[in-house]
CSV table of C-alpha atoms in Angstrom, one decimal:
chain,number,residue,atom,x,y,z
A,12,UNK,CA,98.8,88.6,87.7
A,13,UNK,CA,101.1,87.0,85.1
A,14,UNK,CA,101.1,90.3,83.2
A,15,UNK,CA,102.3,92.1,86.3
A,16,UNK,CA,105.2,89.8,86.7
A,17,UNK,CA,106.3,89.8,83.0
A,18,UNK,CA,109.9,90.8,82.8
A,19,UNK,CA,110.7,90.0,86.4
A,20,UNK,CA,113.0,87.1,87.2
A,21,UNK,CA,111.5,86.7,90.7
A,22,UNK,CA,108.5,88.1,92.6
A,23,UNK,CA,110.9,89.4,95.3
A,24,UNK,CA,111.9,92.4,93.1
A,25,UNK,CA,108.2,93.1,92.5
A,26,UNK,CA,107.4,92.7,96.2
A,27,UNK,CA,110.2,95.2,97.0
A,28,UNK,CA,108.9,97.7,94.5
A,29,UNK,CA,105.4,97.5,95.8
A,30,UNK,CA,106.6,97.8,99.4
A,31,UNK,CA,108.6,100.9,98.4
A,32,UNK,CA,105.6,102.5,96.7
A,33,UNK,CA,103.5,101.8,99.8
A,34,UNK,CA,106.2,103.3,102.1
A,35,UNK,CA,106.2,106.4,99.9
A,36,UNK,CA,102.4,106.7,100.0
A,37,UNK,CA,102.6,106.3,103.8
A,38,UNK,CA,105.2,109.0,104.0
A,39,UNK,CA,103.0,111.3,101.9
A,40,UNK,CA,100.0,110.6,104.2
A,41,UNK,CA,102.1,111.4,107.3
A,42,UNK,CA,103.4,114.6,105.8
A,43,UNK,CA,99.9,115.7,104.8
A,44,UNK,CA,98.5,114.8,108.3
A,45,UNK,CA,101.4,116.8,109.8
A,46,UNK,CA,100.7,119.8,107.7
A,47,UNK,CA,97.0,119.7,108.4
A,48,UNK,CA,97.4,119.3,112.1
A,49,UNK,CA,100.4,121.7,112.5
A,50,UNK,CA,102.5,118.8,113.8
A,51,UNK,CA,106.0,119.6,112.4
A,52,UNK,CA,107.4,116.3,113.8
A,53,UNK,CA,104.9,114.2,112.0
A,54,UNK,CA,105.4,116.2,108.8
A,55,UNK,CA,109.2,115.7,109.0
A,56,UNK,CA,108.7,112.0,109.7
A,57,UNK,CA,106.6,111.7,106.6
A,58,UNK,CA,109.3,113.5,104.5
A,59,UNK,CA,111.9,111.2,105.9
A,60,UNK,CA,109.8,108.1,105.1
A,61,UNK,CA,109.5,109.4,101.5
A,62,UNK,CA,113.3,109.9,101.3
A,63,UNK,CA,113.9,106.3,102.5
A,64,UNK,CA,111.4,105.0,100.0
A,65,UNK,CA,113.1,107.0,97.2
A,66,UNK,CA,116.5,105.6,98.1
A,67,UNK,CA,115.2,102.0,98.2
A,68,UNK,CA,113.5,102.6,94.8
A,69,UNK,CA,116.8,103.9,93.4
A,70,UNK,CA,118.5,100.7,94.7
A,71,UNK,CA,115.9,98.6,92.9
A,72,UNK,CA,116.6,100.5,89.7
A,73,UNK,CA,120.3,99.8,90.0
A,74,UNK,CA,119.7,96.1,90.6
A,75,UNK,CA,117.4,96.0,87.6
A,76,UNK,CA,120.1,97.7,85.4
A,77,UNK,CA,122.5,94.9,86.3
A,78,UNK,CA,120.0,92.1,85.7
A,79,UNK,CA,119.8,92.9,82.2
């Protein structure tokens, strides 16, 4: 676990990154389920979830850039 946290000043940043990755995977699963079932609303919701996760990830990268 220590190796995973190397380079992070707090676990909060790591927690956020893991949460964003989980959100992106969830969005991909929703999109795939929507495609498979022909549910365009579910597919769009999955794409939106992925977009939100991508924006959060970009925010984390900006914070990391200012940390050092």
